[in-house]
Amino acid sequence: MSSVQVLALNLHAGFACRHSGACCTAGWPIPVESAAADAIRAHAIIPPNALSAAGQLPEGAAAVLVPLPGGACPAFDRAGGSLCTIQRRLGHGGLPASCRHFPRVALLEPDAT
């Protein structure tokens, strides 16, 4: 069995969400995969119009979370401790992939990740 060396920048190595809201209020439309979109709709976590399947979607996305007018993700709950209502209701695995992975970005090289 071969092993792959995993390298991380010191500033990312110990990353944990600090619930500042900086990422969740940046105004980005967030791509949502089919399974996550279905679960979000089934549990009525956010208003139906906040999860849009209209227009050209990013590759692999079934919908996008449309930012609110102030730039916040519709699932961001500042009053509830600056937490994500999707994560609170569905757990970490229920989040869209970009939310599960951000800010970690993997660069795959032949000898390291």
XYZ file of C-alpha atoms in Angstrom:
113
model
C 0.000 0.000 0.000
C 1.405 3.398 -0.951
C 0.950 6.443 1.213
C 0.455 10.020 0.131
C 1.962 12.828 2.121
C -0.581 15.454 3.163
C 0.770 18.969 3.578
C -1.063 21.950 5.071
C -0.233 25.576 5.614
C 0.142 26.305 9.305
C -2.726 28.782 9.227
C -5.120 26.118 7.827
C -3.894 23.138 9.825
C -5.984 23.908 12.893
C -8.932 25.521 11.137
C -12.230 25.522 12.959
C -15.218 27.725 12.278
C -15.244 30.659 14.688
C -18.836 31.609 13.810
C -17.874 35.142 12.794
C -20.173 34.999 9.783
C -17.434 36.240 7.437
C -17.773 33.317 5.009
C -21.536 32.991 5.333
C -22.185 36.677 4.608
C -19.744 37.149 1.702
C -22.501 37.321 -0.925
C -21.492 34.175 -2.810
C -24.100 31.970 -4.469
C -23.359 28.496 -3.078
C -23.636 25.480 -5.409
C -25.708 22.651 -3.944
C -25.533 19.040 -5.137
C -28.691 17.040 -5.837
C -28.801 15.016 -2.586
C -28.184 18.094 -0.427
C -30.781 20.133 -2.361
C -33.361 17.353 -1.956
C -32.710 17.137 1.804
C -32.849 20.923 2.245
C -36.183 21.035 0.411
C -37.594 17.982 2.220
C -36.847 19.496 5.638
C -38.029 23.009 4.628
C -34.892 24.488 6.193
C -34.916 27.712 4.171
C -37.577 29.522 2.120
C -38.195 27.684 -1.178
C -37.034 30.627 -3.327
C -33.656 30.721 -1.534
C -32.645 27.469 -3.241
C -32.744 28.135 -6.977
C -32.394 25.705 -9.864
C -32.960 28.447 -12.464
C -30.378 29.598 -14.975
C -26.973 28.161 -15.683
C -25.721 26.204 -12.679
C -22.125 25.339 -11.814
C -20.977 21.877 -12.865
C -22.337 19.218 -10.510
C -24.881 21.540 -8.917
C -28.617 20.886 -8.889
C -29.292 24.324 -7.378
C -27.612 27.276 -5.693
C -28.252 28.944 -2.368
C -29.088 32.511 -3.383
C -27.583 35.148 -1.078
C -29.996 37.476 0.692
C -29.896 41.204 -0.247
C -27.290 41.927 2.471
C -25.063 39.112 1.209
C -25.842 36.476 3.835
C -26.512 32.865 2.951
C -30.209 32.140 3.545
C -29.181 29.368 5.956
C -27.000 31.658 8.098
C -28.588 32.245 11.495
C -26.824 35.194 13.139
C -29.397 35.392 15.957
C -28.916 31.681 16.640
C -25.206 31.992 17.376
C -24.026 32.646 13.797
C -24.590 29.014 12.923
C -25.841 27.321 9.779
C -29.411 26.049 9.905
C -28.570 23.356 7.343
C -25.744 22.019 9.485
C -27.834 22.304 12.653
C -30.725 20.305 11.140
C -28.926 17.866 8.808
C -25.452 17.631 10.323
C -22.100 18.301 8.669
C -22.767 15.686 5.986
C -25.929 17.504 4.911
C -24.048 20.636 3.906
C -23.301 21.434 0.275
C -19.802 20.210 -0.664
C -18.416 23.743 -0.912
C -19.471 24.439 2.697
C -18.053 21.116 3.946
C -14.700 21.809 2.275
C -14.276 25.576 2.620
C -11.690 26.984 3.309
C -9.752 23.806 2.678
C -8.679 23.447 -0.937
C -6.726 20.371 -1.936
C -4.020 20.488 -4.579
C -3.311 17.001 -5.821
C 0.296 16.419 -6.846
C 1.928 13.079 -7.733
C 3.825 12.984 -4.424
C 1.616 14.937 -2.019
C -1.826 16.356 -1.333
